[in-house]
N, CA and C atoms as an extended XYZ file, in Angstrom:
621
Properties=species:S:1:pos:R:3:atomname:S:1:resname:S:1:resid:I:1 pbc="F F F"
N       120.730        2.152       90.566 N   PRO     1
C       121.348        3.145       89.687 CA  PRO     1
C       121.572        4.457       90.421 C   PRO     1
N       122.453        5.316       89.920 N   PRO     2
C       122.649        6.610       90.548 CA  PRO     2
C       121.353        7.403       90.575 C   PRO     2
N       121.223        8.288       91.534 N   GLN     3
C       119.999        9.069       91.675 CA  GLN     3
C       120.022       10.366       90.872 C   GLN     3
N       121.167       10.729       90.342 N   THR     4
C       121.289       11.983       89.595 CA  THR     4
C       121.755       11.680       88.179 C   THR     4
N       120.989       12.095       87.136 N   PRO     5
C       121.404       11.825       85.763 CA  PRO     5
C       122.564       12.716       85.380 C   PRO     5
N       123.300       12.354       84.318 N   PRO     6
C       124.368       13.233       83.860 CA  PRO     6
C       123.801       14.550       83.386 C   PRO     6
N       124.588       15.619       83.548 N   ALA     7
C       124.132       16.928       83.085 CA  ALA     7
C       123.945       16.853       81.570 C   ALA     7
N       122.705       17.005       81.063 N   PRO     8
C       122.473       16.802       79.640 CA  PRO     8
C       122.896       17.997       78.814 C   PRO     8
N       123.151       17.736       77.542 N   GLN     9
C       123.335       18.805       76.583 CA  GLN     9
C       122.627       18.368       75.314 C   GLN     9
N       122.001       19.308       74.605 N   PRO    10
C       121.178       18.928       73.465 CA  PRO    10
C       122.027       18.369       72.347 C   PRO    10
N       121.441       17.510       71.467 N   PRO    11
C       120.047       17.086       71.596 CA  PRO    11
C       119.909       15.841       72.462 C   PRO    11
N       118.730       15.675       73.047 N   LEU    12
C       118.406       14.417       73.712 CA  LEU    12
C       117.422       13.675       72.814 C   LEU    12
N       117.196       12.410       73.091 N   ALA    13
C       116.288       11.606       72.279 CA  ALA    13
C       115.201       11.037       73.168 C   ALA    13
N       114.001       10.882       72.605 N   VAL    14
C       112.859       10.365       73.353 CA  VAL    14
C       112.416        9.056       72.716 C   VAL    14
N       112.332        8.007       73.535 N   GLY    15
C       111.969        6.689       73.048 CA  GLY    15
C       110.477        6.497       72.894 C   GLY    15
N       110.095        5.311       72.400 N   ALA    16
C       108.691        5.010       72.125 CA  ALA    16
C       107.836        5.040       73.387 C   ALA    16
N       108.439        4.707       74.554 N   ASP    17
C       107.680        4.691       75.801 CA  ASP    17
C       107.768        6.010       76.552 C   ASP    17
N       108.399        7.015       75.950 N   GLY    18
C       108.545        8.314       76.608 CA  GLY    18
C       109.827        8.468       77.388 C   GLY    18
N       110.680        7.437       77.401 N   SER    19
C       111.969        7.561       78.091 CA  SER    19
C       112.841        8.598       77.390 C   SER    19
N       113.608        9.330       78.188 N   ALA    20
C       114.543       10.318       77.644 CA  ALA    20
C       115.955        9.748       77.715 C   ALA    20
N       116.682        9.872       76.631 N   TYR    21
C       118.076        9.432       76.573 CA  TYR    21
C       118.943       10.686       76.495 C   TYR    21
N       119.747       10.895       77.533 N   VAL    22
C       120.533       12.126       77.639 CA  VAL    22
C       122.017       11.780       77.674 C   VAL    22
N       122.824       12.774       77.401 N   GLN    23
C       124.273       12.581       77.342 CA  GLN    23
C       124.960       13.671       78.148 C   GLN    23
N       126.214       13.426       78.514 N   SER    24
C       126.960       14.408       79.284 CA  SER    24
C       128.329       14.615       78.667 C   SER    24
N       128.952       15.783       78.942 N   PRO    25
C       130.307       16.018       78.441 CA  PRO    25
C       131.332       15.046       79.012 C   PRO    25
N       130.991       14.359       80.109 N   ALA    26
C       131.923       13.413       80.729 CA  ALA    26
C       131.909       12.051       80.053 C   ALA    26
N       131.085       11.882       79.003 N   GLY    27
C       131.048       10.607       78.312 CA  GLY    27
C       130.078        9.623       78.925 C   GLY    27
N       128.957       10.110       79.449 N   VAL    28
C       127.966        9.248       80.091 CA  VAL    28
C       126.622        9.428       79.385 C   VAL    28
N       125.976        8.306       79.073 N   VAL    29
C       124.615        8.298       78.529 CA  VAL    29
C       123.703        7.700       79.586 C   VAL    29
N       122.508        8.242       79.718 N   ALA    30
C       121.557        7.719       80.701 CA  ALA    30
C       120.180        7.590       80.076 C   ALA    30
N       119.444        6.590       80.549 N   ARG    31
C       118.027        6.451       80.171 CA  ARG    31
C       117.179        6.839       81.372 C   ARG    31
N       116.347        7.845       81.184 N   VAL    32
C       115.468        8.329       82.250 CA  VAL    32
C       114.034        7.956       81.885 C   VAL    32
N       113.398        7.145       82.714 N   LEU    33
C       112.037        6.693       82.449 CA  LEU    33
C       111.045        7.843       82.584 C   LEU    33
N       109.837        7.706       82.012 N   PRO    34
C       108.824        8.775       82.144 CA  PRO    34
C       108.517        9.149       83.588 C   PRO    34
N       108.731        8.206       84.517 N   SER    35
C       108.495        8.486       85.933 CA  SER    35
C       109.595        9.346       86.546 C   SER    35
N       110.720        9.513       85.822 N   GLY    36
C       111.863       10.236       86.355 CA  GLY    36
C       112.933        9.325       86.916 C   GLY    36
N       112.660        8.007       86.978 N   PHE    37
C       113.630        7.046       87.506 CA  PHE    37
C       114.723        6.816       86.459 C   PHE    37
N       115.962        6.797       86.904 N   ILE    38
C       117.091        6.548       86.012 CA  ILE    38
C       117.306        5.040       85.918 C   ILE    38
N       116.985        4.486       84.750 N   LEU    39
C       117.083        3.044       84.581 CA  LEU    39
C       118.534        2.593       84.497 C   LEU    39
N       119.370        3.333       83.782 N   TRP    40
C       120.795        3.003       83.690 CA  TRP    40
C       121.600        4.218       83.255 C   TRP    40
N       122.869        4.159       83.589 N   THR    41
C       123.844        5.111       83.066 CA  THR    41
C       125.001        4.293       82.511 C   THR    41
N       125.605        4.802       81.466 N   GLN    42
C       126.697        4.064       80.835 CA  GLN    42
C       127.756        5.032       80.334 C   GLN    42
N       128.991        4.832       80.796 N   GLY    43
C       130.105        5.599       80.281 CA  GLY    43
C       130.673        4.897       79.057 C   GLY    43
N       130.986        5.667       78.027 N   ILE    44
C       131.514        5.081       76.789 CA  ILE    44
C       132.925        5.591       76.579 C   ILE    44
N       133.893        4.708       76.700 N   VAL    45
C       135.292        5.036       76.437 CA  VAL    45
C       135.837        3.984       75.491 C   VAL    45
N       136.254        4.330       74.285 N   PRO    46
C       136.727        3.342       73.318 CA  PRO    46
C       137.964        2.598       73.812 C   PRO    46
N       138.178        1.395       73.267 N   GLN    47
C       139.365        0.626       73.604 CA  GLN    47
C       140.619        1.418       73.224 C   GLN    47
N       141.582        1.430       74.134 N   GLY    48
C       142.805        2.178       73.870 CA  GLY    48
C       142.758        3.599       74.385 C   GLY    48
N       141.613        4.003       74.940 N   TYR    49
C       141.477        5.348       75.490 CA  TYR    49
C       141.250        5.230       76.985 C   TYR    49
N       142.082        5.904       77.770 N   GLY    50
C       141.957        5.819       79.213 CA  GLY    50
C       140.778        6.622       79.728 C   GLY    50
N       140.334        6.287       80.921 N   TYR    51
C       139.196        6.984       81.509 CA  TYR    51
C       139.542        8.420       81.888 C   TYR    51
N       140.818        8.746       81.901 N   GLY    52
C       141.195       10.113       82.219 CA  GLY    52
C       141.059       11.058       81.042 C   GLY    52
N       140.836       10.507       79.842 N   LEU    53
C       140.707       11.344       78.659 CA  LEU    53
C       139.272       11.805       78.500 C   LEU    53
N       139.072       13.004       77.966 N   PRO    54
C       137.694       13.457       77.727 CA  PRO    54
C       137.042       12.610       76.662 C   PRO    54
N       135.784       12.276       76.867 N   ALA    55
C       135.030       11.494       75.885 CA  ALA    55
C       133.661       12.124       75.700 C   ALA    55
N       133.657       13.407       75.380 N   SER    56
C       132.405       14.142       75.250 CA  SER    56
C       131.525       13.502       74.193 C   SER    56
N       130.248       13.471       74.441 N   LEU    57
C       129.283       12.915       73.508 CA  LEU    57
C       128.428       14.041       72.958 C   LEU    57
N       128.309       14.092       71.655 N   TYR    58
C       127.473       15.102       71.029 CA  TYR    58
C       126.605       14.396       70.003 C   TYR    58
N       125.335       14.331       70.241 N   GLY    59
C       124.437       13.709       69.300 CA  GLY    59
C       124.037       12.313       69.719 C   GLY    59
N       122.801       12.179       70.229 N   VAL    60
C       122.229       10.878       70.547 CA  VAL    60
C       121.053       10.661       69.615 C   VAL    60
N       120.991        9.505       68.988 N   ALA    61
C       119.884        9.157       68.110 CA  ALA    61
C       119.389        7.776       68.469 C   ALA    61
N       118.141        7.486       68.112 N   LEU    62
C       117.547        6.187       68.400 CA  LEU    62
C       117.253        5.451       67.106 C   LEU    62
N       117.637        4.161       67.072 N   GLY    63
C       117.344        3.324       65.921 CA  GLY    63
C       116.162        2.429       66.201 C   GLY    63
N       116.091        1.314       65.465 N   GLY    64
C       115.008        0.376       65.667 CA  GLY    64
C       115.024       -0.194       67.069 C   GLY    64
N       113.829       -0.378       67.649 N   ALA    65
C       113.684       -0.862       69.025 CA  ALA    65
C       114.406        0.037       70.018 C   ALA    65
N       114.528        1.309       69.650 N   ASP    66
C       115.145        2.337       70.508 CA  ASP    66
C       116.619        2.076       70.803 C   ASP    66
N       117.322        1.379       69.920 N   GLN    67
C       118.762        1.247       70.110 CA  GLN    67
C       119.398        2.626       70.124 C   GLN    67
N       120.263        2.874       71.096 N   VAL    68
C       120.853        4.191       71.300 CA  VAL    68
C       122.157        4.297       70.518 C   VAL    68
N       122.305        5.361       69.736 N   VAL    69
C       123.525        5.604       68.973 CA  VAL    69
C       124.105        6.939       69.408 C   VAL    69
N       125.399        6.973       69.740 N   ALA    70
C       126.035        8.193       70.242 CA  ALA    70
C       127.403        8.368       69.609 C   ALA    70
N       127.791        9.626       69.428 N   TRP    71
C       129.083        9.998       68.836 CA  TRP    71
C       130.064       10.350       69.939 C   TRP    71
N       131.315        9.889       69.792 N   ILE    72
C       132.368       10.174       70.766 CA  ILE    72
C       133.458       10.968       70.058 C   ILE    72
N       133.443       12.299       70.120 N   PRO    73
C       134.390       13.094       69.344 CA  PRO    73
C       135.834       12.946       69.780 C   PRO    73
N       136.096       12.646       71.047 N   SER    74
C       137.476       12.519       71.501 CA  SER    74
C       138.189       11.352       70.828 C   SER    74
N       137.414       10.408       70.285 N   ALA    75
C       138.000        9.243       69.624 CA  ALA    75
C       137.506        9.083       68.201 C   ALA    75
N       136.705       10.050       67.704 N   SER    76
C       136.087        9.934       66.383 CA  SER    76
C       135.443        8.564       66.230 C   SER    76
N       134.603        8.206       67.188 N   ALA    77
C       133.979        6.887       67.207 CA  ALA    77
C       132.473        7.013       67.366 C   ALA    77
N       131.792        5.971       66.917 N   LEU    78
C       130.346        5.881       67.056 CA  LEU    78
C       130.050        4.638       67.877 C   LEU    78
N       129.123        4.742       68.816 N   ALA    79
C       128.796        3.609       69.682 CA  ALA    79
C       127.290        3.404       69.722 C   ALA    79
N       126.870        2.142       69.829 N   ALA    80
C       125.455        1.799       69.964 CA  ALA    80
C       125.252        1.063       71.275 C   ALA    80
N       124.190        1.419       71.981 N   LEU    81
C       123.894        0.825       73.284 CA  LEU    81
C       122.539        0.126       73.248 C   LEU    81
N       122.426       -0.960       74.015 N   ASP    82
C       121.149       -1.637       74.170 CA  ASP    82
C       120.243       -0.781       75.055 C   ASP    82
N       119.014       -0.477       74.630 N   PRO    83
C       118.172        0.431       75.422 CA  PRO    83
C       117.692       -0.160       76.740 C   PRO    83
N       117.639       -1.495       76.845 N   THR    84
C       117.161       -2.128       78.073 CA  THR    84
C       118.220       -2.136       79.165 C   THR    84
N       119.448       -2.499       78.779 N   SER    85
C       120.515       -2.659       79.767 CA  SER    85
C       121.543       -1.534       79.752 C   SER    85
N       121.642       -0.809       78.627 N   GLY    86
C       122.685        0.202       78.483 CA  GLY    86
C       124.021       -0.372       78.060 C   GLY    86
N       124.092       -1.695       77.851 N   LEU    87
C       125.355       -2.317       77.473 CA  LEU    87
C       125.723       -1.990       76.026 C   LEU    87
N       127.018       -1.993       75.755 N   LEU    88
C       127.515       -1.673       74.423 CA  LEU    88
C       127.124       -2.776       73.440 C   LEU    88
N       126.448       -2.374       72.349 N   ALA    89
C       126.072       -3.327       71.306 CA  ALA    89
C       127.152       -3.405       70.238 C   ALA    89
N       127.676       -2.252       69.809 N   TRP    90
C       128.801       -2.221       68.884 CA  TRP    90
C       129.451       -0.846       68.940 C   TRP    90
N       130.646       -0.807       68.412 N   GLN    91
C       131.412        0.450       68.391 CA  GLN    91
C       132.269        0.461       67.134 C   GLN    91
N       132.336        1.595       66.458 N   ASP    92
C       133.115        1.699       65.234 CA  ASP    92
C       133.958        2.959       65.288 C   ASP    92
N       135.249        2.789       65.027 N   MET    93
C       136.165        3.923       65.007 CA  MET    93
C       136.157        4.543       63.611 C   MET    93
N       135.734        5.794       63.505 N   ILE    94
C       135.779        6.525       62.253 CA  ILE    94
C       137.204        7.074       62.090 C   ILE    94
N       137.552        7.513       60.887 N   GLU    95
C       138.875        8.082       60.649 CA  GLU    95
C       139.178        9.159       61.695 C   GLU    95
N       140.296        9.038       62.442 N   PRO    96
C       140.584        9.974       63.544 CA  PRO    96
C       140.639       11.440       63.129 C   PRO    96
N       140.985       11.701       61.867 N   SER    97
C       141.107       13.092       61.426 CA  SER    97
C       139.758       13.736       61.127 C   SER    97
N       138.674       12.961       61.214 N   MET    98
C       137.354       13.481       60.874 CA  MET    98
C       136.688       14.120       62.082 C   MET    98
N       135.939       15.194       61.832 N   SER    99
C       135.167       15.854       62.881 CA  SER    99
C       133.695       15.837       62.495 C   SER    99
N       132.831       15.662       63.475 N   LEU   100
C       131.398       15.568       63.217 CA  LEU   100
C       130.826       16.931       62.840 C   LEU   100
N       130.051       16.967       61.753 N   ILE   101
C       129.338       18.174       61.346 CA  ILE   101
C       127.852       18.037       61.671 C   ILE   101
N       127.246       16.932       61.242 N   GLU   102
C       125.830       16.669       61.491 CA  GLU   102
C       125.640       15.183       61.766 C   GLU   102
N       124.653       14.870       62.612 N   GLY   103
C       124.339       13.486       62.916 CA  GLY   103
C       124.679       13.149       64.365 C   GLY   103
N       124.552       11.886       64.742 N   PRO   104
C       124.104       10.787       63.894 CA  PRO   104
C       122.607       10.829       63.601 C   PRO   104
N       122.238       10.346       62.395 N   VAL   105
C       120.847       10.186       61.999 CA  VAL   105
C       120.648        8.713       61.667 C   VAL   105
N       119.584        8.116       62.184 N   VAL   106
C       119.308        6.706       61.938 CA  VAL   106
C       118.271        6.590       60.821 C   VAL   106
N       118.629        5.856       59.765 N   ALA   107
C       117.741        5.650       58.625 CA  ALA   107
C       116.706        4.573       58.947 C   ALA   107
N       115.628        4.472       58.143 N   PRO   108
C       114.598        3.450       58.414 CA  PRO   108
C       115.121        2.023       58.426 C   PRO   108
N       116.207        1.727       57.687 N   ASP   109
C       116.753        0.366       57.677 CA  ASP   109
C       117.729        0.115       58.823 C   ASP   109
N       117.887        1.102       59.717 N   GLY   110
C       118.764        0.946       60.874 CA  GLY   110
C       120.175        1.439       60.659 C   GLY   110
N       120.528        1.818       59.439 N   SER   111
C       121.869        2.350       59.197 CA  SER   111
C       122.006        3.725       59.843 C   SER   111
N       123.245        4.089       60.155 N   VAL   112
C       123.537        5.335       60.862 CA  VAL   112
C       124.312        6.250       59.918 C   VAL   112
N       123.872        7.496       59.813 N   ILE   113
C       124.431        8.432       58.843 CA  ILE   113
C       125.090        9.595       59.588 C   ILE   113
N       126.291        9.963       59.128 N   LEU   114
C       127.031       11.093       59.683 CA  LEU   114
C       127.504       11.987       58.552 C   LEU   114
N       127.569       13.277       58.823 N   LEU   115
C       128.218       14.228       57.938 CA  LEU   115
C       129.460       14.702       58.671 C   LEU   115
N       130.643       14.492       58.059 N   VAL   116
C       131.891       14.776       58.761 CA  VAL   116
C       132.782       15.680       57.920 C   VAL   116
N       133.685       16.375       58.608 N   GLY   117
C       134.703       17.172       57.947 CA  GLY   117
C       136.039       16.452       58.051 C   GLY   117
N       136.876       16.572       57.023 N   THR   118
C       138.167       15.891       57.006 CA  THR   118
C       139.289       16.897       57.169 C   THR   118
N       140.503       16.377       57.387 N   CYS   119
C       141.662       17.252       57.536 CA  CYS   119
C       141.991       17.953       56.231 C   CYS   119
N       141.446       17.466       55.104 N   ALA   120
C       141.657       18.106       53.805 CA  ALA   120
C       140.605       19.173       53.534 C   ALA   120
N       139.828       19.530       54.559 N   SER   121
C       138.800       20.576       54.474 CA  SER   121
C       137.671       20.211       53.519 C   SER   121
N       137.438       18.929       53.341 N   SER   122
C       136.302       18.499       52.543 CA  SER   122
C       135.219       17.938       53.462 C   SER   122
N       134.015       17.788       52.907 N   VAL   123
C       132.881       17.243       53.649 CA  VAL   123
C       132.559       15.863       53.080 C   VAL   123
N       132.360       14.887       53.974 N   GLU   124
C       132.054       13.530       53.536 CA  GLU   124
C       130.819       13.003       54.253 C   GLU   124
N       130.077       12.165       53.529 N   LEU   125
C       128.932       11.469       54.099 CA  LEU   125
C       129.377       10.063       54.472 C   LEU   125
N       129.204        9.711       55.745 N   VAL   126
C       129.619        8.397       56.247 CA  VAL   126
C       128.380        7.614       56.652 C   VAL   126
N       128.284        6.372       56.185 N   SER   127
C       127.147        5.511       56.511 CA  SER   127
C       127.652        4.210       57.125 C   SER   127
N       126.995        3.780       58.184 N   LEU   128
C       127.276        2.494       58.817 CA  LEU   128
C       125.988        1.696       58.842 C   LEU   128
N       126.085        0.368       58.642 N   ASP   129
C       124.873       -0.432       58.695 CA  ASP   129
C       124.427       -0.619       60.141 C   ASP   129
N       123.345       -1.346       60.327 N   ALA   130
C       122.763       -1.490       61.661 CA  ALA   130
C       123.662       -2.228       62.635 C   ALA   130
N       124.729       -2.863       62.125 N   HIS   131
C       125.663       -3.592       62.987 CA  HIS   131
C       126.980       -2.843       63.161 C   HIS   131
N       127.083       -1.626       62.591 N   GLY   132
C       128.277       -0.814       62.794 CA  GLY   132
C       129.332       -0.935       61.722 C   GLY   132
N       129.063       -1.669       60.642 N   SER   133
C       130.038       -1.794       59.556 CA  SER   133
C       129.913       -0.592       58.614 C   SER   133
N       131.038        0.052       58.330 N   ALA   134
C       131.015        1.287       57.549 CA  ALA   134
C       131.099        1.015       56.054 C   ALA   134
N       130.377        1.831       55.280 N   GLN   135
C       130.488        1.836       53.831 CA  GLN   135
C       131.571        2.840       53.445 C   GLN   135
N       132.069        2.777       52.200 N   PRO   136
C       133.016        3.801       51.750 CA  PRO   136
C       132.365        5.190       51.836 C   PRO   136
N       133.090        6.183       52.357 N   PRO   137
C       132.507        7.527       52.485 CA  PRO   137
C       132.250        8.155       51.117 C   PRO   137
N       131.299        9.085       51.082 N   VAL   138
C       130.966        9.823       49.866 CA  VAL   138
C       131.527       11.228       49.996 C   VAL   138
N       132.423       11.601       49.093 N   ASP   139
C       133.050       12.921       49.121 CA  ASP   139
C       132.079       13.945       48.541 C   ASP   139
N       131.757       14.966       49.317 N   LEU   140
C       130.819       16.005       48.887 CA  LEU   140
C       131.522       17.304       48.534 C   LEU   140
N       132.845       17.296       48.501 N   GLY   141
C       133.590       18.465       48.057 CA  GLY   141
C       134.074       19.339       49.198 C   GLY   141
N       134.828       20.364       48.821 N   SER   142
C       135.371       21.321       49.782 CA  SER   142
C       134.750       22.696       49.534 C   SER   142
N       135.328       23.733       50.127 N   GLN   143
C       134.810       25.095       50.021 CA  GLN   143
C       133.345       25.161       50.463 C   GLN   143
N       133.054       24.410       51.498 N   VAL   144
C       131.718       24.360       52.071 CA  VAL   144
C       131.774       24.892       53.491 C   VAL   144
N       130.746       25.640       53.884 N   ASP   145
C       130.666       26.150       55.250 CA  ASP   145
C       130.127       25.041       56.154 C   ASP   145
N       130.966       24.362       56.939 N   PRO   146
C       130.492       23.205       57.718 CA  PRO   146
C       129.479       23.576       58.788 C   PRO   146
N       129.537       24.795       59.306 N   GLN   147
C       128.630       25.184       60.381 CA  GLN   147
C       127.198       25.339       59.897 C   GLN   147
N       127.001       25.460       58.587 N   ALA   148
C       125.659       25.653       58.047 CA  ALA   148
C       125.140       24.434       57.302 C   ALA   148
N       125.931       23.362       57.218 N   CYS   149
C       125.482       22.145       56.532 CA  CYS   149
C       124.361       21.474       57.324 C   CYS   149
N       123.482       20.786       56.609 N   GLN   150
C       122.392       20.069       57.257 CA  GLN   150
C       122.226       18.697       56.607 C   GLN   150
N       121.742       17.743       57.405 N   LEU   151
C       121.583       16.364       56.963 CA  LEU   151
C       120.205       15.844       57.360 C   LEU   151
N       119.558       15.139       56.433 N   ALA   152
C       118.273       14.500       56.726 CA  ALA   152
C       118.210       13.194       55.947 C   ALA   152
N       117.316       12.290       56.394 N   VAL   153
C       117.139       11.010       55.721 CA  VAL   153
C       115.657       10.832       55.421 C   VAL   153
N       115.337       10.535       54.149 N   ALA   154
C       113.956       10.342       53.733 CA  ALA   154
C       113.452        8.956       54.121 C   ALA   154
N       112.145        8.735       53.950 N   ALA   155
C       111.541        7.467       54.352 CA  ALA   155
C       112.096        6.287       53.568 C   ALA   155
N       112.563        6.522       52.333 N   ASP   156
C       113.129        5.436       51.539 CA  ASP   156
C       114.630        5.269       51.757 C   ASP   156
N       115.191        6.011       52.707 N   GLY   157
C       116.607        5.914       53.025 CA  GLY   157
C       117.496        6.878       52.278 C   GLY   157
N       116.942        7.665       51.353 N   THR   158
C       117.746        8.645       50.619 CA  THR   158
C       118.331        9.666       51.582 C   THR   158
N       119.637        9.918       51.457 N   ARG   159
C       120.302       10.908       52.289 CA  ARG   159
C       120.226       12.268       51.589 C   ARG   159
N       119.741       13.269       52.276 N   LEU   160
C       119.615       14.618       51.735 CA  LEU   160
C       120.591       15.525       52.478 C   LEU   160
N       121.458       16.195       51.731 N   VAL   161
C       122.495       17.019       52.338 CA  VAL   161
C       122.416       18.434       51.766 C   VAL   161
N       122.368       19.410       52.661 N   PHE   162
C       122.378       20.830       52.284 CA  PHE   162
C       123.794       21.357       52.462 C   PHE   162
N       124.376       21.884       51.373 N   LEU   163
C       125.776       22.303       51.371 CA  LEU   163
C       125.896       23.768       50.953 C   LEU   163
N       125.924       24.701       51.896 N   PRO   164
C       126.174       26.104       51.550 CA  PRO   164
C       127.660       26.326       51.301 C   PRO   164
N       127.980       27.095       50.283 N   GLN   165
C       129.380       27.357       49.967 CA  GLN   165
C       129.966       28.395       50.915 C   GLN   165
N       131.269       28.320       51.147 N   GLU   166
C       131.946       29.323       51.963 CA  GLU   166
C       131.774       30.687       51.318 C   GLU   166
N       131.614       31.724       52.150 N   PHE   167
C       131.307       33.048       51.614 CA  PHE   167
C       132.009       34.118       52.429 C   PHE   167
N       132.730       34.980       51.743 N   ALA   168
C       133.412       36.078       52.437 CA  ALA   168
C       133.392       37.337       51.572 C   ALA   168
N       132.315       37.520       50.815 N   ALA   169
C       132.213       38.675       49.924 CA  ALA   169
C       131.567       39.846       50.647 C   ALA   169
N       131.768       41.062       50.174 N   PRO   170
C       131.145       42.231       50.797 CA  PRO   170
C       129.664       42.314       50.490 C   PRO   170
N       129.028       43.379       50.961 N   ALA   171
C       127.597       43.571       50.752 CA  ALA   171
C       127.275       43.551       49.262 C   ALA   171
N       126.085       43.014       48.934 N   GLY   172
C       125.674       42.965       47.547 CA  GLY   172
C       126.055       41.685       46.851 C   GLY   172
N       126.747       40.765       47.559 N   GLY   173
C       127.150       39.496       46.961 CA  GLY   173
C       126.034       38.480       47.019 C   GLY   173
N       126.370       37.251       46.659 N   THR   174
C       125.404       36.164       46.680 CA  THR   174
C       125.990       34.963       47.417 C   THR   174
N       125.110       34.080       47.842 N   VAL   175
C       125.504       32.843       48.510 CA  VAL   175
C       125.047       31.675       47.640 C   VAL   175
N       125.964       30.784       47.291 N   SER   176
C       125.637       29.614       46.493 CA  SER   176
C       125.410       28.412       47.402 C   SER   176
N       124.366       27.658       47.122 N   THR   177
C       124.042       26.479       47.918 CA  THR   177
C       123.791       25.295       46.992 C   THR   177
N       123.888       24.110       47.566 N   ARG   178
C       123.598       22.896       46.811 CA  ARG   178
C       122.898       21.901       47.723 C   ARG   178
N       121.868       21.248       47.194 N   VAL   179
C       121.204       20.147       47.880 CA  VAL   179
C       121.487       18.883       47.081 C   VAL   179
N       121.991       17.863       47.752 N   VAL   180
C       122.372       16.611       47.099 CA  VAL   180
C       121.561       15.470       47.698 C   VAL   180
N       121.017       14.612       46.833 N   ALA   181
C       120.308       13.410       47.263 CA  ALA   181
C       121.165       12.189       46.923 C   ALA   181
N       121.454       11.369       47.926 N   ILE   182
C       122.331       10.214       47.763 CA  ILE   182
C       121.566        8.961       48.195 C   ILE   182
N       121.585        7.916       47.356 N   ASP   183
C       120.828        6.711       47.685 CA  ASP   183
C       121.583        5.860       48.702 C   ASP   183
N       120.966        4.744       49.100 N   VAL   184
C       121.545        3.907       50.159 CA  VAL   184
C       122.856        3.256       49.736 C   VAL   184
N       123.103        3.198       48.438 N   GLY   185
C       124.347        2.627       47.954 CA  GLY   185
C       125.470        3.629       47.817 C   GLY   185
N       125.201        4.897       48.137 N   GLY   186
C       126.221        5.928       48.048 CA  GLY   186
C       126.274        6.624       46.701 C   GLY   186
N       125.282        6.381       45.841 N   ASN   187
C       125.250        7.004       44.518 CA  ASN   187
C       124.398        8.263       44.533 C   ASN   187
N       124.827        9.284       43.815 N   THR   188
C       124.069       10.535       43.746 CA  THR   188
C       122.830       10.352       42.877 C   THR   188
N       121.669       10.611       43.450 N   ARG   189
C       120.421       10.529       42.692 CA  ARG   189
C       120.178       11.824       41.928 C   ARG   189
N       120.393       12.934       42.598 N   TRP   190
C       120.272       14.236       41.953 CA  TRP   190
C       120.924       15.286       42.832 C   TRP   190
N       121.195       16.443       42.231 N   SER   191
C       121.678       17.599       42.995 CA  SER   191
C       121.059       18.845       42.392 C   SER   191
N       120.867       19.847       43.233 N   HIS   192
C       120.237       21.091       42.791 CA  HIS   192
C       121.007       22.270       43.369 C   HIS   192
N       121.411       23.187       42.492 N   ASP   193
C       122.133       24.391       42.903 CA  ASP   193
C       121.192       25.585       42.924 C   ASP   193
N       121.412       26.452       43.884 N   ALA   194
C       120.618       27.678       43.982 CA  ALA   194
C       121.509       28.794       44.509 C   ALA   194
N       121.189       30.020       44.100 N   THR   195
C       121.943       31.191       44.534 CA  THR   195
C       120.992       32.191       45.166 C   THR   195
N       121.397       32.723       46.311 N   PHE   196
C       120.573       33.672       47.041 CA  PHE   196
C       121.360       34.946       47.306 C   PHE   196
N       120.685       36.087       47.336 N   PRO   197
C       121.396       37.332       47.679 CA  PRO   197
C       121.864       37.310       49.118 C   PRO   197
N       123.034       37.866       49.341 N   TYR   198
C       123.589       37.943       50.680 CA  TYR   198
C       123.270       39.315       51.269 C   TYR   198
N       122.583       39.304       52.388 N   VAL   199
C       122.213       40.566       53.062 CA  VAL   199
C       123.242       40.843       54.155 C   VAL   199
N       123.937       41.928       54.012 N   PHE   200
C       124.998       42.293       54.962 CA  PHE   200
C       124.528       43.470       55.804 C   PHE   200
N       124.549       43.289       57.112 N   THR   201
C       124.171       44.349       58.048 CA  THR   201
C       125.395       44.733       58.850 C   THR   201
N       125.973       45.907       58.574 N   PRO   202
C       127.181       46.304       59.310 CA  PRO   202
C       126.901       46.504       60.793 C   PRO   202
N       127.908       46.222       61.574 N   TYR   203
C       127.779       46.381       63.017 CA  TYR   203
C       127.876       47.847       63.391 C   TYR   203
N       126.993       48.275       64.257 N   GLU   204
C       127.019       49.661       64.729 CA  GLU   204
C       127.256       49.649       66.239 C   GLU   204
N       128.325       50.266       66.621 N   ALA   205
C       128.660       50.336       68.048 CA  ALA   205
C       127.617       51.146       68.797 C   ALA   205
N       127.274       50.671       69.977 N   GLN   206
C       126.306       51.376       70.819 CA  GLN   206
C       127.026       52.345       71.745 C   GLN   206
N       126.456       53.530       71.879 N   ASP   207
C       127.025       54.525       72.791 CA  ASP   207
C       126.820       54.116       74.236 C   ASP   207
């Protein structure tokens, strides 16, 4: 294997044996053993995409038996790699107009969860099973600040999504937020709205 791992960018993932799984903007994932030895490197380029195109990877997660899951934003695709060999286990093309907001997160049953933004400025929850087959997306609405959204998965597989509303009011306003719990079938279990005061600190130029 090559002696130099790809230049990593966060987040990286750590396996059960202490191996680090890192990614690079060039579209390369590597497994680095606890000893520092690079066991494998793997470039991920979806079918129909040439190697000359950027295939930046943002977000590496580990599933059962340390299966590696990575997002490819240049193709709006998700790929899974075998942790022993680095070979491609499966790949799924998400809607090309979607952009990743949060994820991937691997649920206890091996399904992979993403929070994505659409060209219609709405936020959707996308779930794929452990073999890469996608369920119908769950529409979480628009007028949401995508940079502040957060995603988590509970031990029973419930998807928890934090959705802060877009805000452009002056000082003294409030910020509305919503937390939504969605079950493994894509049904809303509950949602909770909360409002917080918005603290505005004007910028002061330094002399």
